[in-house]
C-alpha positions as a printed Julia matrix, in Angstrom:
203×3 Matrix{Float64}:
  0.0    0.0    0.0
  1.65   3.36  -0.99
  2.46   5.82   1.77
  0.68   9.17   1.78
  2.82  12.12   0.67
  4.58  14.1    3.4
  3.16  17.52   4.13
  4.83  20.3    6.14
  3.05  23.12   7.93
  3.5   26.52   6.39
  6.4   28.57   7.75
  5.24  31.67   9.57
  7.54  34.63   9.41
  7.55  37.0   12.39
  5.82  40.21  11.66
  8.04  43.27  11.5
  7.44  45.86  14.12
  6.31  49.14  12.65
  8.73  51.98  13.18
  7.51  54.76  15.46
  6.09  57.82  13.74
  8.61  60.45  12.76
 11.54  58.02  12.88
 13.32  56.84   9.75
 15.22  53.62   9.43
 19.01  54.03   9.22
 21.04  51.92   6.82
 23.17  49.27   8.53
 26.7   50.32   9.35
 29.43  48.7    7.26
 31.36  46.05   9.12
 34.93  46.82   9.98
 37.67  44.63   8.59
 38.8   42.01  11.06
 42.28  42.6   12.44
 44.47  39.94  14.02
 44.41  40.1   17.81
 47.36  41.94  19.26
 49.48  39.99  21.69
 49.67  41.32  25.25
 52.61  43.55  26.09
 55.33  42.09  28.27
 57.01  44.69  30.53
 59.84  42.26  31.29
 60.67  41.94  27.59
 60.81  45.72  27.23
 63.05  45.97  30.3
 65.44  43.39  28.81
 65.45  45.34  25.55
 66.33  48.61  27.27
 69.04  47.17  29.52
 70.5   44.94  26.8
 70.53  47.67  24.14
 72.17  50.17  26.5
 74.83  47.65  27.55
 75.59  46.55  23.99
 75.71  50.12  22.76
 78.29  50.98  25.41
 80.3   47.83  24.67
 80.32  48.27  20.9
 80.54  52.05  20.78
 84.3   52.23  20.24
 84.44  49.4   17.61
 81.41  50.95  15.94
 83.06  54.35  15.67
 86.25  52.77  14.32
 84.27  50.78  11.75
 82.36  53.91  10.73
 85.61  55.83  10.3
 87.11  53.05   8.18
 84.01  52.82   6.02
 84.02  56.57   5.58
 87.66  56.45   4.49
 87.12  53.5    2.15
 83.79  54.58   0.68
 84.67  58.16  -0.14
 82.23  60.97   0.59
 79.13  58.8    0.75
 76.98  58.55   3.85
 78.16  56.02   6.4
 74.69  55.28   7.8
 71.96  53.8    5.63
 68.3   54.23   6.65
 65.91  51.55   5.43
 62.09  51.73   5.8
 60.58  48.62   7.43
 57.18  47.55   8.78
 57.01  47.44  12.56
 54.43  46.66  15.22
 50.85  46.92  13.9
 52.23  47.72  10.45
 53.64  51.12  11.45
 56.54  52.07   9.19
 59.82  53.33  10.59
 63.43  53.52   9.42
 66.24  51.34  10.69
 69.87  52.41  10.87
 72.69  50.32   9.44
 76.29  50.96   8.48
 76.6   51.25   4.71
 79.04  48.49   3.76
 78.28  48.39   0.02
 81.07  49.88  -2.04
 83.59  49.77   0.8
 85.41  46.73  -0.57
 87.23  44.44   1.82
 86.64  46.71   4.82
 82.9   46.58   4.2
 82.92  42.8    4.01
 84.85  42.57   7.29
 82.43  44.92   9.04
 79.49  42.89   7.75
 81.0   39.59   8.87
 81.6   41.01  12.35
 77.9   42.08  12.4
 78.95  45.62  13.28
 76.83  46.98  10.44
 73.64  46.11  12.38
 74.76  47.66  15.69
 73.13  51.07  14.94
 69.78  49.28  15.18
 70.29  49.36  18.95
 69.04  52.95  18.67
 65.79  51.58  17.22
 65.55  49.23  20.19
 65.99  52.09  22.65
 63.27  54.05  20.86
 60.85  51.14  21.16
 60.62  50.52  17.41
 62.49  47.21  17.52
 63.31  44.49  20.02
 66.5   42.57  20.62
 64.67  39.36  19.63
 61.93  39.11  17.03
 61.22  38.49  13.34
 63.65  39.97  10.87
 62.61  43.53   9.87
 61.24  43.75   6.35
 59.97  46.59   4.22
 56.74  44.75   3.45
 55.26  41.37   4.31
 52.32  39.22   3.28
 52.23  37.5    6.68
 50.11  39.56   9.12
 51.27  37.58  12.14
 54.71  39.2   11.84
 53.13  42.56  12.65
 51.91  41.37  16.07
 55.37  41.81  17.61
 58.25  44.2   17.15
 60.93  43.14  14.65
 64.19  42.06  16.22
 67.92  42.28  15.67
 68.2   38.51  16.11
 65.66  35.73  16.03
 64.9   32.06  16.11
 66.03  31.23  12.59
 69.23  33.27  12.91
 70.46  31.05  15.74
 69.1   27.86  14.14
 71.18  27.86  10.99
 71.9   31.5   10.26
 71.17  32.21   6.56
 71.46  28.6    5.38
 67.72  27.91   5.72
 65.29  28.25   2.81
 62.84  31.12   2.93
 59.88  28.9    3.78
 61.54  27.5    6.91
 62.58  31.0    7.99
 58.94  32.11   7.77
 57.8   29.08   9.78
 60.34  29.79  12.52
 59.27  33.44  12.66
 55.63  32.35  12.97
 56.52  29.87  15.72
 58.26  32.64  17.63
 55.29  34.99  17.3
 52.85  32.36  18.55
 54.89  30.95  21.46
 57.55  33.44  22.5
 58.23  34.24  26.13
 61.05  35.77  28.13
 62.91  32.48  28.57
 62.97  31.93  24.82
 64.29  35.45  24.27
 67.11  34.91  26.77
 68.02  31.57  25.16
 68.14  33.16  21.69
 70.29  36.02  22.98
 72.67  33.52  24.61
 73.06  31.59  21.33
 73.43  34.66  19.09
 77.21  35.2   19.67
 77.93  31.58  18.75
 75.8   31.83  15.6
 77.5   35.11  14.63
 80.95  33.57  15.2
 80.09  30.55  13.04
 78.81  32.85  10.31
 82.0   34.89  10.55
 84.2   31.85   9.92
 81.84  30.26   7.35
């Protein structure tokens, strides 16, 4: 015996409430674009940045001045300091300082291998634009998670294998740092940075 066809009750839509007299309906507001959540600020990390940058600046001030004088003598009348625009915390653009080693020949290569060319970025750390540890500063990026923290002078991939890693693995290490960094990780990276710089110098 065939079954009777299924029937569904009609769907009742709720009646719209009439707007009060003299009041016009406003168009809905456009939704704001979603932004990635900003990580909480760590006062201890900022304190380490200030103390570490001040100590390193005092320790490397004399070698930095000597390197700048040599570069000035080798490079002619060109500017010794190069200022490069990079994207910082929340995408705010600022300029980093670096010794200009291009065109200085052998002296420029020696200064670059001794990592003295990046020492002027300690001024960016003191100003709060950079951190001692963080993702490598870049002019532009297609990875928004990098903008959740301040860029750093050294980082996780620099102490892992210096510049021998492919770009994809560098990006993964930077993302891992952004998602799971804490003060202990920063101190461990800072402790391993001299060894990594020495290995790169003799590579």
